[in-house]
PDB file of C-alpha atoms in Angstrom:
ATOM      1  CA  MET A   1      42.223 -21.640 -74.765  1.00  0.00           C
ATOM      2  CA  SER A   2      39.557 -24.243 -73.588  1.00  0.00           C
ATOM      3  CA  THR A   3      37.151 -23.247 -70.999  1.00  0.00           C
ATOM      4  CA  TRP A   4      34.309 -24.952 -69.129  1.00  0.00           C
ATOM      5  CA  LYS A   5      31.751 -24.291 -71.785  1.00  0.00           C
ATOM      6  CA  THR A   6      33.859 -25.352 -74.788  1.00  0.00           C
ATOM      7  CA  LEU A   7      32.105 -28.117 -76.723  1.00  0.00           C
ATOM      8  CA  LEU A   8      34.379 -28.153 -79.787  1.00  0.00           C
ATOM      9  CA  LEU A   9      38.122 -28.305 -80.481  1.00  0.00           C
ATOM     10  CA  GLN A  10      40.198 -25.289 -79.611  1.00  0.00           C
ATOM     11  CA  ASP A  11      41.145 -22.667 -82.198  1.00  0.00           C
ATOM     12  CA  SER A  12      44.176 -24.039 -84.243  1.00  0.00           C
ATOM     13  CA  SER A  13      47.480 -22.334 -84.027  1.00  0.00           C
ATOM     14  CA  SER A  14      49.331 -24.515 -86.426  1.00  0.00           C
ATOM     15  CA  PRO A  15      48.796 -25.924 -89.841  1.00  0.00           C
ATOM     16  CA  LEU A  16      48.904 -29.510 -88.259  1.00  0.00           C
ATOM     17  CA  MET A  17      46.048 -28.699 -85.995  1.00  0.00           C
ATOM     18  CA  GLU A  18      43.898 -27.318 -88.888  1.00  0.00           C
ATOM     19  CA  GLN A  19      44.564 -30.638 -90.783  1.00  0.00           C
ATOM     20  CA  LEU A  20      43.572 -32.524 -87.573  1.00  0.00           C
ATOM     21  CA  MET A  21      40.333 -30.469 -87.383  1.00  0.00           C
ATOM     22  CA  PHE A  22      39.490 -31.229 -90.959  1.00  0.00           C
ATOM     23  CA  PHE A  23      40.011 -34.965 -90.443  1.00  0.00           C
ATOM     24  CA  HIS A  24      37.833 -34.882 -87.250  1.00  0.00           C
ATOM     25  CA  ASP A  25      34.998 -33.147 -89.339  1.00  0.00           C
ATOM     26  CA  HIS A  26      35.370 -35.489 -92.092  1.00  0.00           C
ATOM     27  CA  THR A  27      35.127 -38.606 -89.860  1.00  0.00           C
ATOM     28  CA  LEU A  28      32.370 -36.952 -87.749  1.00  0.00           C
ATOM     29  CA  LEU A  29      30.310 -36.449 -90.893  1.00  0.00           C
ATOM     30  CA  ILE A  30      30.755 -40.091 -91.970  1.00  0.00           C
ATOM     31  CA  LEU A  31      29.612 -41.326 -88.464  1.00  0.00           C
ATOM     32  CA  ILE A  32      26.609 -38.956 -88.565  1.00  0.00           C
ATOM     33  CA  ILE A  33      25.508 -40.455 -92.098  1.00  0.00           C
ATOM     34  CA  ILE A  34      25.997 -43.996 -90.939  1.00  0.00           C
ATOM     35  CA  THR A  35      24.002 -43.389 -87.519  1.00  0.00           C
ATOM     36  CA  ILE A  36      21.108 -41.825 -89.249  1.00  0.00           C
ATOM     37  CA  LEU A  37      20.985 -44.522 -91.924  1.00  0.00           C
ATOM     38  CA  VAL A  38      21.112 -47.305 -89.240  1.00  0.00           C
ATOM     39  CA  GLY A  39      18.686 -45.525 -87.082  1.00  0.00           C
ATOM     40  CA  GLN A  40      16.128 -45.004 -89.932  1.00  0.00           C
ATOM     41  CA  LEU A  41      16.582 -48.820 -90.821  1.00  0.00           C
ATOM     42  CA  LEU A  42      15.903 -49.846 -87.132  1.00  0.00           C
ATOM     43  CA  ILE A  43      12.947 -47.498 -86.898  1.00  0.00           C
ATOM     44  CA  SER A  44      11.335 -48.932 -90.195  1.00  0.00           C
ATOM     45  CA  MET A  45      11.950 -52.491 -89.060  1.00  0.00           C
ATOM     46  CA  ILE A  46      10.169 -51.852 -85.684  1.00  0.00           C
ATOM     47  CA  TYR A  47       7.182 -50.188 -87.157  1.00  0.00           C
ATOM     48  CA  ASN A  48       6.878 -52.167 -90.377  1.00  0.00           C
ATOM     49  CA  LYS A  49       5.594 -55.837 -90.133  1.00  0.00           C
ATOM     50  CA  PHE A  50       6.044 -56.459 -93.820  1.00  0.00           C
ATOM     51  CA  THR A  51       9.255 -58.259 -95.207  1.00  0.00           C
ATOM     52  CA  HIS A  52      10.623 -58.447 -98.541  1.00  0.00           C
ATOM     53  CA  ARG A  53      11.028 -62.083 -99.632  1.00  0.00           C
ATOM     54  CA  PHE A  54      14.240 -61.470-101.599  1.00  0.00           C
ATOM     55  CA  LEU A  55      15.850 -59.234 -98.876  1.00  0.00           C
ATOM     56  CA  ILE A  56      16.645 -62.097 -96.495  1.00  0.00           C
ATOM     57  CA  ASP A  57      18.759 -64.271 -98.604  1.00  0.00           C
ATOM     58  CA  GLY A  58      20.280 -62.541-101.677  1.00  0.00           C
ATOM     59  CA  GLN A  59      23.663 -62.462-103.050  1.00  0.00           C
ATOM     60  CA  LEU A  60      23.268 -58.837-104.127  1.00  0.00           C
ATOM     61  CA  ILE A  61      22.361 -57.465-100.727  1.00  0.00           C
ATOM     62  CA  GLU A  62      25.309 -59.502 -99.046  1.00  0.00           C
ATOM     63  CA  MET A  63      27.700 -58.145-101.566  1.00  0.00           C
ATOM     64  CA  VAL A  64      26.299 -54.626-100.974  1.00  0.00           C
ATOM     65  CA  TRP A  65      26.744 -54.893 -97.064  1.00  0.00           C
ATOM     66  CA  THR A  66      30.326 -56.362 -97.528  1.00  0.00           C
ATOM     67  CA  ILE A  67      31.507 -53.877 -99.986  1.00  0.00           C
ATOM     68  CA  LEU A  68      30.037 -50.655 -98.689  1.00  0.00           C
ATOM     69  CA  PRO A  69      31.634 -50.837 -95.143  1.00  0.00           C
ATOM     70  CA  ALA A  70      34.971 -51.583 -96.710  1.00  0.00           C
ATOM     71  CA  PHE A  71      34.575 -48.617 -98.869  1.00  0.00           C
ATOM     72  CA  ILE A  72      33.631 -46.395 -95.897  1.00  0.00           C
ATOM     73  CA  LEU A  73      36.706 -47.769 -93.966  1.00  0.00           C
ATOM     74  CA  ILE A  74      38.816 -46.618 -97.022  1.00  0.00           C
ATOM     75  CA  LEU A  75      37.278 -43.235 -97.049  1.00  0.00           C
ATOM     76  CA  ILE A  76      38.579 -42.852 -93.320  1.00  0.00           C
ATOM     77  CA  ALA A  77      41.771 -44.582 -93.653  1.00  0.00           C
ATOM     78  CA  LEU A  78      43.385 -42.664 -96.461  1.00  0.00           C
ATOM     79  CA  PRO A  79      43.081 -39.247 -95.005  1.00  0.00           C
ATOM     80  CA  SER A  80      44.189 -40.639 -91.702  1.00  0.00           C
ATOM     81  CA  LEU A  81      47.367 -42.262 -93.056  1.00  0.00           C
ATOM     82  CA  ARG A  82      48.147 -38.819 -94.911  1.00  0.00           C
ATOM     83  CA  LEU A  83      47.742 -37.103 -91.713  1.00  0.00           C
ATOM     84  CA  LEU A  84      50.038 -39.609 -89.728  1.00  0.00           C
ATOM     85  CA  TYR A  85      52.575 -39.064 -92.296  1.00  0.00           C
ATOM     86  CA  ILE A  86      52.482 -35.271 -92.107  1.00  0.00           C
ATOM     87  CA  MET A  87      52.715 -35.555 -88.287  1.00  0.00           C
ATOM     88  CA  ASP A  88      55.847 -37.821 -88.276  1.00  0.00           C
ATOM     89  CA  GLU A  89      57.863 -35.784 -90.932  1.00  0.00           C
ATOM     90  CA  ILE A  90      60.685 -33.895 -89.603  1.00  0.00           C
ATOM     91  CA  TYR A  91      61.541 -30.861 -91.668  1.00  0.00           C
ATOM     92  CA  ASN A  92      64.618 -28.723 -91.162  1.00  0.00           C
ATOM     93  CA  PRO A  93      64.071 -27.047 -87.890  1.00  0.00           C
ATOM     94  CA  LEU A  94      65.326 -23.507 -87.251  1.00  0.00           C
ATOM     95  CA  LEU A  95      65.043 -23.849 -83.647  1.00  0.00           C
ATOM     96  CA  THR A  96      65.444 -26.833 -81.288  1.00  0.00           C
ATOM     97  CA  VAL A  97      64.090 -26.959 -77.789  1.00  0.00           C
ATOM     98  CA  LYS A  98      64.810 -29.752 -75.294  1.00  0.00           C
ATOM     99  CA  SER A  99      62.076 -30.361 -72.823  1.00  0.00           C
ATOM    100  CA  ILE A 100      62.760 -32.436 -69.823  1.00  0.00           C
ATOM    101  CA  GLY A 101      59.705 -33.743 -67.709  1.00  0.00           C
ATOM    102  CA  HIS A 102      59.787 -33.738 -63.837  1.00  0.00           C
ATOM    103  CA  GLN A 103      57.389 -34.385 -61.281  1.00  0.00           C
ATOM    104  CA  TRP A 104      55.354 -31.060 -61.112  1.00  0.00           C
ATOM    105  CA  TYR A 105      57.408 -29.093 -63.387  1.00  0.00           C
ATOM    106  CA  TRP A 106      59.267 -28.994 -66.800  1.00  0.00           C
ATOM    107  CA  SER A 107      62.905 -27.906 -67.548  1.00  0.00           C
ATOM    108  CA  TYR A 108      63.633 -26.309 -71.075  1.00  0.00           C
ATOM    109  CA  GLU A 109      66.898 -25.921 -72.869  1.00  0.00           C
ATOM    110  CA  TYR A 110      67.490 -23.840 -76.069  1.00  0.00           C
ATOM    111  CA  SER A 111      69.829 -26.274 -77.567  1.00  0.00           C
ATOM    112  CA  ASP A 112      70.954 -23.831 -80.371  1.00  0.00           C
ATOM    113  CA  TYR A 113      72.285 -21.371 -77.646  1.00  0.00           C
ATOM    114  CA  GLN A 114      74.889 -21.633 -74.890  1.00  0.00           C
ATOM    115  CA  ASN A 115      73.384 -21.607 -71.322  1.00  0.00           C
ATOM    116  CA  MET A 116      69.910 -21.040 -72.121  1.00  0.00           C
ATOM    117  CA  GLU A 117      67.901 -23.234 -69.855  1.00  0.00           C
ATOM    118  CA  PHE A 118      65.286 -22.729 -67.175  1.00  0.00           C
ATOM    119  CA  ASP A 119      62.639 -24.520 -65.029  1.00  0.00           C
ATOM    120  CA  SER A 120      59.001 -23.911 -65.367  1.00  0.00           C
ATOM    121  CA  TYR A 121      56.839 -24.235 -62.268  1.00  0.00           C
ATOM    122  CA  MET A 122      53.132 -24.108 -62.153  1.00  0.00           C
ATOM    123  CA  ILE A 123      51.987 -21.274 -60.129  1.00  0.00           C
ATOM    124  CA  PRO A 124      50.324 -22.275 -56.722  1.00  0.00           C
ATOM    125  CA  SER A 125      46.681 -21.522 -56.396  1.00  0.00           C
ATOM    126  CA  THR A 126      47.588 -19.328 -53.320  1.00  0.00           C
ATOM    127  CA  ASP A 127      49.679 -17.033 -55.457  1.00  0.00           C
ATOM    128  CA  LEU A 128      47.476 -16.647 -58.396  1.00  0.00           C
ATOM    129  CA  LYS A 129      46.587 -12.966 -59.525  1.00  0.00           C
ATOM    130  CA  SER A 130      42.980 -12.303 -60.912  1.00  0.00           C
ATOM    131  CA  PHE A 131      44.448 -12.622 -64.531  1.00  0.00           C
ATOM    132  CA  ASN A 132      46.011 -15.966 -63.943  1.00  0.00           C
ATOM    133  CA  PHE A 133      44.533 -19.249 -65.167  1.00  0.00           C
ATOM    134  CA  ARG A 134      44.482 -21.985 -62.405  1.00  0.00           C
ATOM    135  CA  LEU A 135      46.576 -25.096 -63.132  1.00  0.00           C
ATOM    136  CA  LEU A 136      47.823 -23.481 -66.473  1.00  0.00           C
ATOM    137  CA  ASP A 137      49.994 -20.386 -65.577  1.00  0.00           C
ATOM    138  CA  VAL A 138      53.617 -21.069 -64.922  1.00  0.00           C
ATOM    139  CA  ASN A 139      56.464 -18.668 -63.455  1.00  0.00           C
ATOM    140  CA  ASN A 140      58.721 -19.092 -66.492  1.00  0.00           C
ATOM    141  CA  ARG A 141      56.789 -19.507 -69.956  1.00  0.00           C
ATOM    142  CA  LEU A 142      58.484 -21.082 -73.035  1.00  0.00           C
ATOM    143  CA  ILE A 143      58.762 -18.231 -75.616  1.00  0.00           C
ATOM    144  CA  LEU A 144      58.868 -19.403 -79.128  1.00  0.00           C
ATOM    145  CA  PRO A 145      58.818 -17.572 -82.362  1.00  0.00           C
ATOM    146  CA  TYR A 146      55.955 -17.903 -84.859  1.00  0.00           C
ATOM    147  CA  ASN A 147      56.332 -18.824 -88.619  1.00  0.00           C
ATOM    148  CA  THR A 148      59.358 -20.779 -87.694  1.00  0.00           C
ATOM    149  CA  GLN A 149      59.853 -24.575 -87.890  1.00  0.00           C
ATOM    150  CA  ILE A 150      60.498 -25.685 -84.346  1.00  0.00           C
ATOM    151  CA  ARG A 151      61.681 -29.148 -83.100  1.00  0.00           C
ATOM    152  CA  VAL A 152      61.138 -30.100 -79.618  1.00  0.00           C
ATOM    153  CA  ILE A 153      63.075 -33.036 -78.128  1.00  0.00           C
ATOM    154  CA  THR A 154      61.506 -34.432 -74.972  1.00  0.00           C
ATOM    155  CA  THR A 155      62.557 -36.932 -72.186  1.00  0.00           C
ATOM    156  CA  SER A 156      61.852 -37.287 -68.578  1.00  0.00           C
ATOM    157  CA  LEU A 157      63.842 -37.961 -65.414  1.00  0.00           C
ATOM    158  CA  ASP A 158      61.396 -39.788 -63.205  1.00  0.00           C
ATOM    159  CA  VAL A 159      58.181 -41.134 -64.685  1.00  0.00           C
ATOM    160  CA  ILE A 160      56.344 -40.975 -68.205  1.00  0.00           C
ATOM    161  CA  HIS A 161      55.079 -37.634 -68.839  1.00  0.00           C
ATOM    162  CA  SER A 162      53.345 -36.284 -71.900  1.00  0.00           C
ATOM    163  CA  TRP A 163      54.300 -32.925 -73.403  1.00  0.00           C
ATOM    164  CA  THR A 164      51.004 -31.495 -74.861  1.00  0.00           C
ATOM    165  CA  VAL A 165      49.764 -28.132 -76.482  1.00  0.00           C
ATOM    166  CA  PRO A 166      46.202 -28.873 -77.758  1.00  0.00           C
ATOM    167  CA  SER A 167      45.877 -25.731 -80.026  1.00  0.00           C
ATOM    168  CA  LEU A 168      49.043 -26.875 -81.840  1.00  0.00           C
ATOM    169  CA  GLY A 169      47.901 -30.427 -82.269  1.00  0.00           C
ATOM    170  CA  ILE A 170      51.015 -31.725 -80.418  1.00  0.00           C
ATOM    171  CA  LYS A 171      51.054 -34.569 -77.882  1.00  0.00           C
ATOM    172  CA  ILE A 172      54.434 -36.425 -77.211  1.00  0.00           C
ATOM    173  CA  ASP A 173      55.402 -38.804 -74.422  1.00  0.00           C
ATOM    174  CA  SER A 174      58.500 -38.071 -72.336  1.00  0.00           C
ATOM    175  CA  THR A 175      59.893 -41.324 -71.348  1.00  0.00           C
ATOM    176  CA  PRO A 176      62.801 -41.673 -68.931  1.00  0.00           C
ATOM    177  CA  GLY A 177      66.045 -42.661 -70.681  1.00  0.00           C
ATOM    178  CA  ARG A 178      64.709 -42.076 -74.258  1.00  0.00           C
ATOM    179  CA  LEU A 179      64.481 -39.021 -76.517  1.00  0.00           C
ATOM    180  CA  ASN A 180      61.317 -38.354 -78.610  1.00  0.00           C
ATOM    181  CA  GLN A 181      61.031 -35.512 -81.004  1.00  0.00           C
ATOM    182  CA  THR A 182      58.340 -33.783 -82.786  1.00  0.00           C
ATOM    183  CA  ASN A 183      58.078 -30.625 -84.828  1.00  0.00           C
ATOM    184  CA  PHE A 184      55.601 -27.755 -85.501  1.00  0.00           C
ATOM    185  CA  ASN A 185      55.081 -24.399 -86.917  1.00  0.00           C
ATOM    186  CA  ILE A 186      52.951 -21.643 -85.047  1.00  0.00           C
ATOM    187  CA  ASN A 187      51.152 -19.574 -87.398  1.00  0.00           C
ATOM    188  CA  ARG A 188      49.696 -17.013 -85.102  1.00  0.00           C
ATOM    189  CA  ALA A 189      51.090 -15.195 -82.032  1.00  0.00           C
ATOM    190  CA  GLY A 190      49.472 -15.695 -78.791  1.00  0.00           C
ATOM    191  CA  LEU A 191      49.627 -17.335 -75.374  1.00  0.00           C
ATOM    192  CA  LEU A 192      49.300 -21.109 -75.773  1.00  0.00           C
ATOM    193  CA  SER A 193      48.514 -23.332 -72.803  1.00  0.00           C
ATOM    194  CA  GLY A 194      49.826 -26.811 -72.530  1.00  0.00           C
ATOM    195  CA  GLN A 195      49.743 -29.414 -69.872  1.00  0.00           C
ATOM    196  CA  CYS A 196      51.148 -32.785 -68.956  1.00  0.00           C
ATOM    197  CA  SER A 197      48.361 -35.147 -69.764  1.00  0.00           C
TER     198      SER A 197
END
């Protein structure tokens, strides 16, 4: 779970979040290399008064600074497209949960079973115990099995909500009058906190 001193991403609880973290690190490494290179060039241009007479107008340098950014964009785009495809793929789910967003609470239905539905309200700050987390703990938690393919179908009754569990790498909009679906696989047991963002 994220705390006030957390600087990085939360620990992953699904293979999807692991892939998202790898892509984040890959892109950040490319950005750091570009930043260092451009910074070094700017500093050398500020402190160096000499100019290279063939650097200002040359077809070779123009070809390099046209092809190199295109190559860098391809290095970022290919893993991104692969990850988008993985996130959108719906496998055969073993459990389906319907999540309905209301103002200030969520309703959950286990669609595979009869009469298994409940409301999940956030615990007010006045009723919190010492072990509860403010603005995260609820009175009825959604209990899901791990190492199981789970599909979440989400909608809303009033306004647009967003069903989010950061450590699973899941964020899906709940729109009134529309069903959206996503799937995930939890690979470790634990208490995972989500919020409407």
